[in-house]
PDB file of C-alpha atoms in Angstrom:
ATOM      1  CA  MET A1486      15.477  -4.071 -94.431  1.00 54.00           C
ATOM      2  CA  ILE A1487      14.656  -0.919 -93.081  1.00 58.00           C
ATOM      3  CA  PRO A1488      16.395   1.927 -93.436  1.00 56.00           C
ATOM      4  CA  ILE A1489      16.250   3.295 -89.735  1.00 58.00           C
ATOM      5  CA  LEU A1490      19.400   5.022 -90.026  1.00 65.00           C
ATOM      6  CA  ASP A1491      17.380   7.542 -92.408  1.00 76.00           C
ATOM      7  CA  ALA A1492      17.196  11.247 -91.198  1.00 80.00           C
ATOM      8  CA  THR A1493      13.535  12.063 -91.294  1.00 86.00           C
ATOM      9  CA  SER A1494      12.645   8.512 -89.713  1.00 85.00           C
ATOM     10  CA  PHE A1495      15.760   8.961 -86.814  1.00 84.00           C
ATOM     11  CA  TYR A1496      14.317  12.351 -86.206  1.00 89.00           C
ATOM     12  CA  ASN A1497      10.623  11.109 -86.195  1.00 90.00           C
ATOM     13  CA  LEU A1498      12.119   8.247 -83.821  1.00 90.00           C
ATOM     14  CA  ILE A1499      13.641  10.856 -81.715  1.00 93.00           C
ATOM     15  CA  SER A1500      10.836  13.758 -81.063  1.00 94.00           C
ATOM     16  CA  GLY A1501       8.353  10.804 -80.667  1.00 94.00           C
ATOM     17  CA  VAL A1502      10.220   8.836 -77.479  1.00 96.00           C
ATOM     18  CA  MET A1503      11.236  12.678 -76.321  1.00 97.00           C
ATOM     19  CA  ILE A1504       7.201  13.551 -76.120  1.00 97.00           C
ATOM     20  CA  ILE A1505       6.383   9.717 -74.663  1.00 97.00           C
ATOM     21  CA  LEU A1506       9.390  10.710 -71.865  1.00 97.00           C
ATOM     22  CA  PHE A1507       7.916  13.603 -71.218  1.00 98.00           C
ATOM     23  CA  VAL A1508       4.154  12.756 -70.670  1.00 98.00           C
ATOM     24  CA  VAL A1509       5.629   9.934 -68.426  1.00 98.00           C
ATOM     25  CA  ALA A1510       7.907  12.461 -66.315  1.00 97.00           C
ATOM     26  CA  LEU A1511       4.521  14.332 -65.713  1.00 97.00           C
ATOM     27  CA  VAL A1512       2.858  11.424 -64.868  1.00 97.00           C
ATOM     28  CA  ILE A1513       5.259  10.319 -62.390  1.00 97.00           C
ATOM     29  CA  ILE A1514       5.153  14.343 -60.963  1.00 96.00           C
ATOM     30  CA  PHE A1515       1.187  14.256 -60.417  1.00 95.00           C
ATOM     31  CA  VAL A1516       1.300  11.148 -58.641  1.00 93.00           C
ATOM     32  CA  TYR A1517       4.160  11.505 -56.743  1.00 92.00           C
ATOM     33  CA  GLU A1518       2.953  15.380 -55.725  1.00 92.00           C
ATOM     34  CA  TYR A1519      -0.574  13.347 -54.852  1.00 90.00           C
ATOM     35  CA  GLU A1520       0.674  10.721 -53.014  1.00 88.00           C
ATOM     36  CA  VAL A1521       2.380  13.338 -50.565  1.00 87.00           C
ATOM     37  CA  LEU A1522       0.231  15.599 -50.299  1.00 87.00           C
ATOM     38  CA  ARG A1523      -2.447  13.092 -49.390  1.00 86.00           C
ATOM     39  CA  ARG A1524      -0.302  11.925 -46.345  1.00 80.00           C
ATOM     40  CA  PRO A1525      -0.337  14.044 -43.032  1.00 71.00           C
ATOM     41  CA  LYS A1526       2.025  16.542 -42.983  1.00 70.00           C
ATOM     42  CA  ASN A1527       3.140  16.541 -39.421  1.00 66.00           C
ATOM     43  CA  GLN A1528       3.609  12.441 -39.945  1.00 64.00           C
ATOM     44  CA  THR A1529       7.481  11.597 -39.684  1.00 62.00           C
TER      45      THR A1529
END
């Protein structure tokens, strides 16, 4: 059985997940901004 509740393993897992979520959030924000800026602004 892998000691998944070990302190260092847990910290590495959390830091890795936070980095992945941060990168994914940046990609989503950039894609959203690109899609919004690509459309004509005066279209409702």
